[in-house]
PDB file of C-alpha atoms in Angstrom:
ATOM      1  CA  MET D   1      -6.728   6.807 -12.151  1.00  0.00           C
ATOM      2  CA  VAL D   2      -8.828   3.649 -12.298  1.00  0.00           C
ATOM      3  CA  LEU D   3      -6.751   0.577 -13.113  1.00  0.00           C
ATOM      4  CA  PHE D   4      -9.773  -1.492 -14.142  1.00  0.00           C
ATOM      5  CA  GLU D   5     -13.550  -1.629 -13.864  1.00  0.00           C
ATOM      6  CA  ILE D   6     -15.125  -3.454 -10.940  1.00  0.00           C
ATOM      7  CA  ASN D   7     -18.337  -5.178 -12.005  1.00  0.00           C
ATOM      8  CA  LYS D   8     -21.129  -6.209  -9.664  1.00  0.00           C
ATOM      9  CA  LEU D   9     -22.580  -9.511 -10.869  1.00  0.00           C
ATOM     10  CA  ASP D  10     -24.915 -10.239  -7.969  1.00  0.00           C
ATOM     11  CA  SER D  11     -25.708  -8.908  -4.506  1.00  0.00           C
ATOM     12  CA  ASN D  12     -22.650 -10.697  -3.128  1.00  0.00           C
ATOM     13  CA  VAL D  13     -20.475 -11.331  -6.195  1.00  0.00           C
ATOM     14  CA  TYR D  14     -18.077  -8.905  -7.874  1.00  0.00           C
ATOM     15  CA  SER D  15     -15.870  -9.449 -10.904  1.00  0.00           C
ATOM     16  CA  VAL D  16     -12.401  -7.948 -11.411  1.00  0.00           C
ATOM     17  CA  PRO D  17     -10.294  -8.428 -14.596  1.00  0.00           C
ATOM     18  CA  ILE D  18      -7.059  -9.490 -12.894  1.00  0.00           C
ATOM     19  CA  HIS D  19      -4.991 -12.391 -14.220  1.00  0.00           C
ATOM     20  CA  ASN D  20      -1.959 -12.192 -11.947  1.00  0.00           C
ATOM     21  CA  PRO D  21      -1.551 -15.263  -9.710  1.00  0.00           C
ATOM     22  CA  MET D  22      -0.216 -13.026  -6.934  1.00  0.00           C
ATOM     23  CA  PHE D  23      -3.683 -11.541  -6.594  1.00  0.00           C
ATOM     24  CA  ASN D  24      -5.056 -15.029  -5.966  1.00  0.00           C
ATOM     25  CA  ASP D  25      -2.428 -15.413  -3.249  1.00  0.00           C
ATOM     26  CA  PHE D  26      -3.374 -12.069  -1.703  1.00  0.00           C
ATOM     27  CA  LEU D  27      -7.029 -13.118  -1.599  1.00  0.00           C
ATOM     28  CA  SER D  28      -6.031 -16.389   0.043  1.00  0.00           C
ATOM     29  CA  LEU D  29      -3.956 -14.546   2.664  1.00  0.00           C
ATOM     30  CA  PHE D  30      -7.214 -13.067   3.975  1.00  0.00           C
ATOM     31  CA  HIS D  31      -9.340 -16.174   3.360  1.00  0.00           C
ATOM     32  CA  ILE D  32     -11.502 -14.356   0.814  1.00  0.00           C
ATOM     33  CA  ASP D  33     -13.652 -16.671  -1.294  1.00  0.00           C
ATOM     34  CA  PHE D  34     -13.064 -16.327  -5.054  1.00  0.00           C
ATOM     35  CA  LYS D  35     -13.399 -18.195  -8.326  1.00  0.00           C
ATOM     36  CA  LYS D  36     -11.058 -17.901 -11.324  1.00  0.00           C
ATOM     37  CA  ASN D  37     -12.544 -17.476 -14.790  1.00  0.00           C
ATOM     38  CA  ASP D  38     -10.939 -17.178 -18.219  1.00  0.00           C
ATOM     39  CA  HIS D  39     -10.856 -13.378 -18.197  1.00  0.00           C
ATOM     40  CA  SER D  40     -11.575 -12.367 -14.597  1.00  0.00           C
ATOM     41  CA  ILE D  41     -11.888 -13.370 -10.968  1.00  0.00           C
ATOM     42  CA  ASN D  42     -15.240 -13.497  -9.201  1.00  0.00           C
ATOM     43  CA  ILE D  43     -15.058 -12.520  -5.543  1.00  0.00           C
ATOM     44  CA  ASN D  44     -17.762 -13.384  -3.033  1.00  0.00           C
ATOM     45  CA  CYS D  45     -18.226 -10.281  -0.897  1.00  0.00           C
ATOM     46  CA  SER D  46     -20.714  -7.555  -0.032  1.00  0.00           C
ATOM     47  CA  SER D  47     -18.681  -4.650  -1.472  1.00  0.00           C
ATOM     48  CA  ILE D  48     -15.538  -3.674  -3.393  1.00  0.00           C
ATOM     49  CA  SER D  49     -14.225  -0.177  -4.014  1.00  0.00           C
ATOM     50  CA  TYR D  50     -10.976   1.621  -4.724  1.00  0.00           C
ATOM     51  CA  LEU D  51      -9.218   3.163  -1.726  1.00  0.00           C
ATOM     52  CA  ASN D  52      -9.578   6.712  -3.069  1.00  0.00           C
ATOM     53  CA  GLU D  53     -13.357   6.148  -3.422  1.00  0.00           C
ATOM     54  CA  PHE D  54     -13.575   4.624   0.056  1.00  0.00           C
ATOM     55  CA  LEU D  55     -12.054   7.753   1.625  1.00  0.00           C
ATOM     56  CA  PHE D  56     -15.057   9.778   0.448  1.00  0.00           C
ATOM     57  CA  GLU D  57     -17.182   7.941   3.027  1.00  0.00           C
ATOM     58  CA  PHE D  58     -15.341   9.684   5.876  1.00  0.00           C
ATOM     59  CA  GLN D  59     -15.473  13.214   7.190  1.00  0.00           C
ATOM     60  CA  ASP D  60     -12.829  15.312   5.387  1.00  0.00           C
ATOM     61  CA  ASN D  61     -11.871  12.079   3.532  1.00  0.00           C
ATOM     62  CA  LEU D  62      -9.774  10.971   6.535  1.00  0.00           C
ATOM     63  CA  ILE D  63     -10.024   7.466   7.957  1.00  0.00           C
ATOM     64  CA  THR D  64     -10.257   6.564  11.643  1.00  0.00           C
ATOM     65  CA  TYR D  65      -7.413   5.152  13.749  1.00  0.00           C
ATOM     66  CA  ASP D  66      -8.966   1.667  13.656  1.00  0.00           C
ATOM     67  CA  TYR D  67      -9.049   1.656   9.860  1.00  0.00           C
ATOM     68  CA  ALA D  68      -5.491   2.985   9.660  1.00  0.00           C
ATOM     69  CA  TYR D  69      -4.270   0.236  11.970  1.00  0.00           C
ATOM     70  CA  ALA D  70      -6.147  -2.495  10.101  1.00  0.00           C
ATOM     71  CA  PHE D  71      -5.014  -1.253   6.689  1.00  0.00           C
ATOM     72  CA  SER D  72      -1.399  -1.098   7.873  1.00  0.00           C
ATOM     73  CA  GLN D  73      -1.633  -4.734   8.917  1.00  0.00           C
ATOM     74  CA  ASN D  74      -3.217  -5.666   5.582  1.00  0.00           C
ATOM     75  CA  ILE D  75      -0.448  -4.032   3.555  1.00  0.00           C
ATOM     76  CA  VAL D  76       2.327  -5.425   5.756  1.00  0.00           C
ATOM     77  CA  LYS D  77       0.977  -8.928   5.254  1.00  0.00           C
ATOM     78  CA  GLN D  78       1.211  -8.518   1.474  1.00  0.00           C
ATOM     79  CA  ILE D  79       4.661  -6.886   1.556  1.00  0.00           C
ATOM     80  CA  LEU D  80       6.045  -9.685   3.726  1.00  0.00           C
ATOM     81  CA  TYR D  81       4.536 -12.240   1.372  1.00  0.00           C
ATOM     82  CA  LEU D  82       6.302 -10.566  -1.555  1.00  0.00           C
ATOM     83  CA  GLU D  83       9.591 -10.378   0.327  1.00  0.00           C
ATOM     84  CA  LYS D  84       9.500 -14.144   0.822  1.00  0.00           C
ATOM     85  CA  GLN D  85       9.362 -14.344  -2.982  1.00  0.00           C
ATOM     86  CA  LYS D  86      12.327 -11.924  -3.221  1.00  0.00           C
ATOM     87  CA  LYS D  87      10.030  -9.203  -4.556  1.00  0.00           C
ATOM     88  CA  THR D  88       8.560  -5.925  -3.358  1.00  0.00           C
ATOM     89  CA  ILE D  89       6.699  -2.801  -4.524  1.00  0.00           C
ATOM     90  CA  THR D  90       8.415   0.348  -5.796  1.00  0.00           C
ATOM     91  CA  ALA D  91       6.057   2.849  -4.098  1.00  0.00           C
ATOM     92  CA  LEU D  92       2.402   3.080  -3.122  1.00  0.00           C
ATOM     93  CA  SER D  93      -0.483   5.197  -4.370  1.00  0.00           C
ATOM     94  CA  LEU D  94      -4.144   5.509  -3.431  1.00  0.00           C
ATOM     95  CA  ASP D  95      -4.929   4.101  -6.887  1.00  0.00           C
ATOM     96  CA  ASP D  96      -3.083   0.850  -6.125  1.00  0.00           C
ATOM     97  CA  PHE D  97      -5.647  -0.617  -3.734  1.00  0.00           C
ATOM     98  CA  ILE D  98      -9.117  -2.047  -3.624  1.00  0.00           C
ATOM     99  CA  ILE D  99     -11.076  -2.600  -0.411  1.00  0.00           C
ATOM    100  CA  ILE D 100     -13.159  -5.740  -0.010  1.00  0.00           C
ATOM    101  CA  ASP D 101     -16.046  -5.757   2.485  1.00  0.00           C
ATOM    102  CA  LYS D 102     -14.712  -2.476   3.908  1.00  0.00           C
ATOM    103  CA  SER D 103     -12.172  -4.611   5.767  1.00  0.00           C
ATOM    104  CA  PHE D 104      -9.444  -5.951   3.505  1.00  0.00           C
ATOM    105  CA  LEU D 105      -7.104  -3.627   1.625  1.00  0.00           C
ATOM    106  CA  LEU D 106      -5.509  -5.437  -1.328  1.00  0.00           C
ATOM    107  CA  PHE D 107      -2.747  -4.231  -3.620  1.00  0.00           C
ATOM    108  CA  VAL D 108      -3.696  -4.594  -7.307  1.00  0.00           C
ATOM    109  CA  ASN D 109      -1.135  -2.609  -9.351  1.00  0.00           C
ATOM    110  CA  PHE D 110       1.167  -5.498 -10.210  1.00  0.00           C
ATOM    111  CA  LYS D 111       3.285  -3.472 -12.658  1.00  0.00           C
ATOM    112  CA  LYS D 112       4.923  -1.919  -9.596  1.00  0.00           C
ATOM    113  CA  ILE D 113       6.207  -5.232  -8.264  1.00  0.00           C
ATOM    114  CA  VAL D 114       9.941  -5.750  -8.860  1.00  0.00           C
ATOM    115  CA  ASP D 115      12.660  -8.214  -7.883  1.00  0.00           C
ATOM    116  CA  ILE D 116      14.921  -7.717  -4.864  1.00  0.00           C
ATOM    117  CA  GLN D 117      18.606  -8.223  -5.621  1.00  0.00           C
ATOM    118  CA  ASN D 118      21.328  -7.677  -3.012  1.00  0.00           C
ATOM    119  CA  ASN D 119      18.815  -5.806  -0.820  1.00  0.00           C
ATOM    120  CA  ASN D 120      18.085  -3.365  -3.647  1.00  0.00           C
ATOM    121  CA  ILE D 121      15.446  -2.839  -6.301  1.00  0.00           C
ATOM    122  CA  THR D 122      15.816  -1.193  -9.694  1.00  0.00           C
ATOM    123  CA  ILE D 123      13.176   1.127 -11.141  1.00  0.00           C
ATOM    124  CA  LEU D 124      13.229   1.106 -14.929  1.00  0.00           C
ATOM    125  CA  SER D 125       9.996   2.863 -15.888  1.00  0.00           C
ATOM    126  CA  PRO D 126       9.255   6.600 -15.617  1.00  0.00           C
ATOM    127  CA  TYR D 127       6.930   7.636 -12.774  1.00  0.00           C
ATOM    128  CA  ASN D 128       4.867  10.702 -11.984  1.00  0.00           C
ATOM    129  CA  LYS D 129       6.655  12.889  -9.439  1.00  0.00           C
ATOM    130  CA  ASN D 130       3.819  15.417  -9.243  1.00  0.00           C
ATOM    131  CA  ASN D 131       0.973  13.152  -8.117  1.00  0.00           C
ATOM    132  CA  ASN D 132       0.310  14.069  -4.485  1.00  0.00           C
ATOM    133  CA  THR D 133      -1.295  10.676  -3.782  1.00  0.00           C
ATOM    134  CA  PHE D 134       1.662   8.696  -5.170  1.00  0.00           C
ATOM    135  CA  PHE D 135       3.826   8.311  -2.093  1.00  0.00           C
ATOM    136  CA  ILE D 136       7.358   8.318  -3.427  1.00  0.00           C
ATOM    137  CA  THR D 137      10.350   8.913  -1.200  1.00  0.00           C
ATOM    138  CA  LYS D 138      12.632  11.945  -1.330  1.00  0.00           C
ATOM    139  CA  MET D 139      15.249   9.995  -3.253  1.00  0.00           C
ATOM    140  CA  MET D 140      12.701   9.084  -5.932  1.00  0.00           C
ATOM    141  CA  LYS D 141      11.428  12.670  -6.048  1.00  0.00           C
ATOM    142  CA  GLU D 142      14.882  14.168  -6.550  1.00  0.00           C
ATOM    143  CA  ASN D 143      16.109  11.548  -9.008  1.00  0.00           C
ATOM    144  CA  SER D 144      16.313  12.580 -12.666  1.00  0.00           C
ATOM    145  CA  ASN D 145      17.843   9.462 -14.206  1.00  0.00           C
ATOM    146  CA  LEU D 146      16.703   5.926 -14.905  1.00  0.00           C
ATOM    147  CA  PRO D 147      17.365   3.220 -14.040  1.00  0.00           C
ATOM    148  CA  LEU D 148      17.256   4.092 -10.352  1.00  0.00           C
ATOM    149  CA  THR D 149      18.579   1.621  -7.773  1.00  0.00           C
ATOM    150  CA  ILE D 150      17.306   1.987  -4.198  1.00  0.00           C
ATOM    151  CA  HIS D 151      17.074  -0.143  -1.052  1.00  0.00           C
ATOM    152  CA  TYR D 152      14.139  -2.545  -0.974  1.00  0.00           C
ATOM    153  CA  LYS D 153      12.952  -1.029   2.324  1.00  0.00           C
ATOM    154  CA  ASN D 154      12.101   2.144   0.424  1.00  0.00           C
ATOM    155  CA  ILE D 155       8.561   0.720   0.382  1.00  0.00           C
ATOM    156  CA  TYR D 156       8.339   1.004   4.192  1.00  0.00           C
ATOM    157  CA  LEU D 157       8.642   4.781   3.929  1.00  0.00           C
ATOM    158  CA  SER D 158       6.000   4.833   1.211  1.00  0.00           C
ATOM    159  CA  LEU D 159       3.684   2.781   3.415  1.00  0.00           C
ATOM    160  CA  ALA D 160       4.103   5.225   6.307  1.00  0.00           C
ATOM    161  CA  TYR D 161       3.381   8.170   3.991  1.00  0.00           C
ATOM    162  CA  LEU D 162       0.221   6.464   2.710  1.00  0.00           C
ATOM    163  CA  ILE D 163      -1.150   5.752   6.172  1.00  0.00           C
ATOM    164  CA  LEU D 164      -0.353   9.266   7.433  1.00  0.00           C
ATOM    165  CA  TYR D 165      -2.039  10.754   4.374  1.00  0.00           C
ATOM    166  CA  CYS D 166      -5.188   8.683   4.955  1.00  0.00           C
ATOM    167  CA  LEU D 167      -5.229   9.797   8.610  1.00  0.00           C
ATOM    168  CA  TYR D 168      -4.289  13.462   8.269  1.00  0.00           C
ATOM    169  CA  GLY D 169      -4.408  14.399   4.582  1.00  0.00           C
ATOM    170  CA  LYS D 170      -0.724  15.410   4.675  1.00  0.00           C
ATOM    171  CA  TYR D 171       2.360  14.001   2.976  1.00  0.00           C
ATOM    172  CA  TYR D 172       5.879  15.085   3.942  1.00  0.00           C
ATOM    173  CA  PHE D 173       9.371  14.013   2.869  1.00  0.00           C
ATOM    174  CA  ASP D 174      10.974  15.582   5.925  1.00  0.00           C
ATOM    175  CA  TYR D 175      11.455  13.288   8.930  1.00  0.00           C
ATOM    176  CA  SER D 176      10.865  16.058  11.475  1.00  0.00           C
ATOM    177  CA  ASP D 177       7.518  16.991   9.881  1.00  0.00           C
ATOM    178  CA  ASN D 178       6.409  13.351   9.893  1.00  0.00           C
ATOM    179  CA  ASN D 179       7.482  12.971  13.518  1.00  0.00           C
ATOM    180  CA  LYS D 180       5.254  15.940  14.392  1.00  0.00           C
ATOM    181  CA  LEU D 181       2.355  14.191  12.652  1.00  0.00           C
ATOM    182  CA  ILE D 182       2.812  10.877  14.424  1.00  0.00           C
ATOM    183  CA  SER D 183       3.085  12.624  17.801  1.00  0.00           C
ATOM    184  CA  ASN D 184      -0.728  12.639  17.678  1.00  0.00           C
ATOM    185  CA  LEU D 185      -0.537   8.832  17.859  1.00  0.00           C
ATOM    186  CA  LEU D 186       1.899   8.653  20.766  1.00  0.00           C
ATOM    187  CA  GLY D 187       1.330   5.619  22.969  1.00  0.00           C
ATOM    188  CA  THR D 188      -0.530   3.617  20.319  1.00  0.00           C
ATOM    189  CA  LYS D 189       0.602   0.550  18.374  1.00  0.00           C
ATOM    190  CA  LEU D 190       0.325   2.533  15.157  1.00  0.00           C
ATOM    191  CA  TYR D 191       2.725   5.183  16.497  1.00  0.00           C
ATOM    192  CA  TYR D 192       5.545   2.683  16.998  1.00  0.00           C
ATOM    193  CA  PHE D 193       4.788   0.953  13.713  1.00  0.00           C
ATOM    194  CA  ILE D 194       5.008   4.185  11.686  1.00  0.00           C
ATOM    195  CA  GLN D 195       8.054   5.356  13.644  1.00  0.00           C
ATOM    196  CA  ASN D 196       9.878   2.166  12.631  1.00  0.00           C
ATOM    197  CA  CYS D 197       8.875   2.686   8.998  1.00  0.00           C
ATOM    198  CA  LEU D 198      10.218   6.257   9.066  1.00  0.00           C
ATOM    199  CA  THR D 199      13.621   5.373  10.507  1.00  0.00           C
ATOM    200  CA  GLU D 200      16.302   7.075   8.391  1.00  0.00           C
ATOM    201  CA  SER D 201      18.682   4.114   8.572  1.00  0.00           C
ATOM    202  CA  GLU D 202      17.558   1.546   6.021  1.00  0.00           C
ATOM    203  CA  GLU D 203      19.075  -1.314   8.007  1.00  0.00           C
ATOM    204  CA  ASN D 204      17.083  -0.326  11.105  1.00  0.00           C
ATOM    205  CA  ARG D 205      13.817   0.250   9.234  1.00  0.00           C
ATOM    206  CA  HIS D 206      11.208  -2.416  10.009  1.00  0.00           C
ATOM    207  CA  ILE D 207       7.539  -3.221   9.465  1.00  0.00           C
ATOM    208  CA  CYS D 208       6.308  -4.864  12.635  1.00  0.00           C
ATOM    209  CA  PHE D 209       3.644  -4.342  15.288  1.00  0.00           C
ATOM    210  CA  PHE D 210       4.278  -4.347  19.017  1.00  0.00           C
TER     211      PHE D 210
END
């Protein structure tokens, strides 16, 4: 699902119809040059694409370790920014991101951003449980009632699922299955990062790099 059209205005200028000030802040986090207009934002860059389109550039649509590590850092930076504002994201999907200059992965689906209250978030709107590139947690999958209240660190699990999917094309709810997947990364910074995201205890779940 395409959230909006990306328009190329010049060889190094793209226009996106986003009016949320958080997007301006995300661009600034990565020192990306942009200009606000009445109905869009012009971004000075050599390329912009959606994440799901970007995956087509790789063999079997699977990104390399270096991209996975860089994208993890990009997303963490945005999540931590939101947490400082007492906000976070309900869950991640391939459709939620654009990639600028094949380097910066930016979240653009601002309808998924919610307030954090007492370490929890509340999901009010229905969501698609059958989309295999919408990385919901087991609790969200099994839930049948709204509103749903879950811990704000639910997003850390979703982030781990997204990165593992981009690396291996697989998406599991089960911790043991995910631990088998990340065993391929043993000894790397990304291994310990994803392991911390997948921790069952919400209190001990962290997004940090060692």
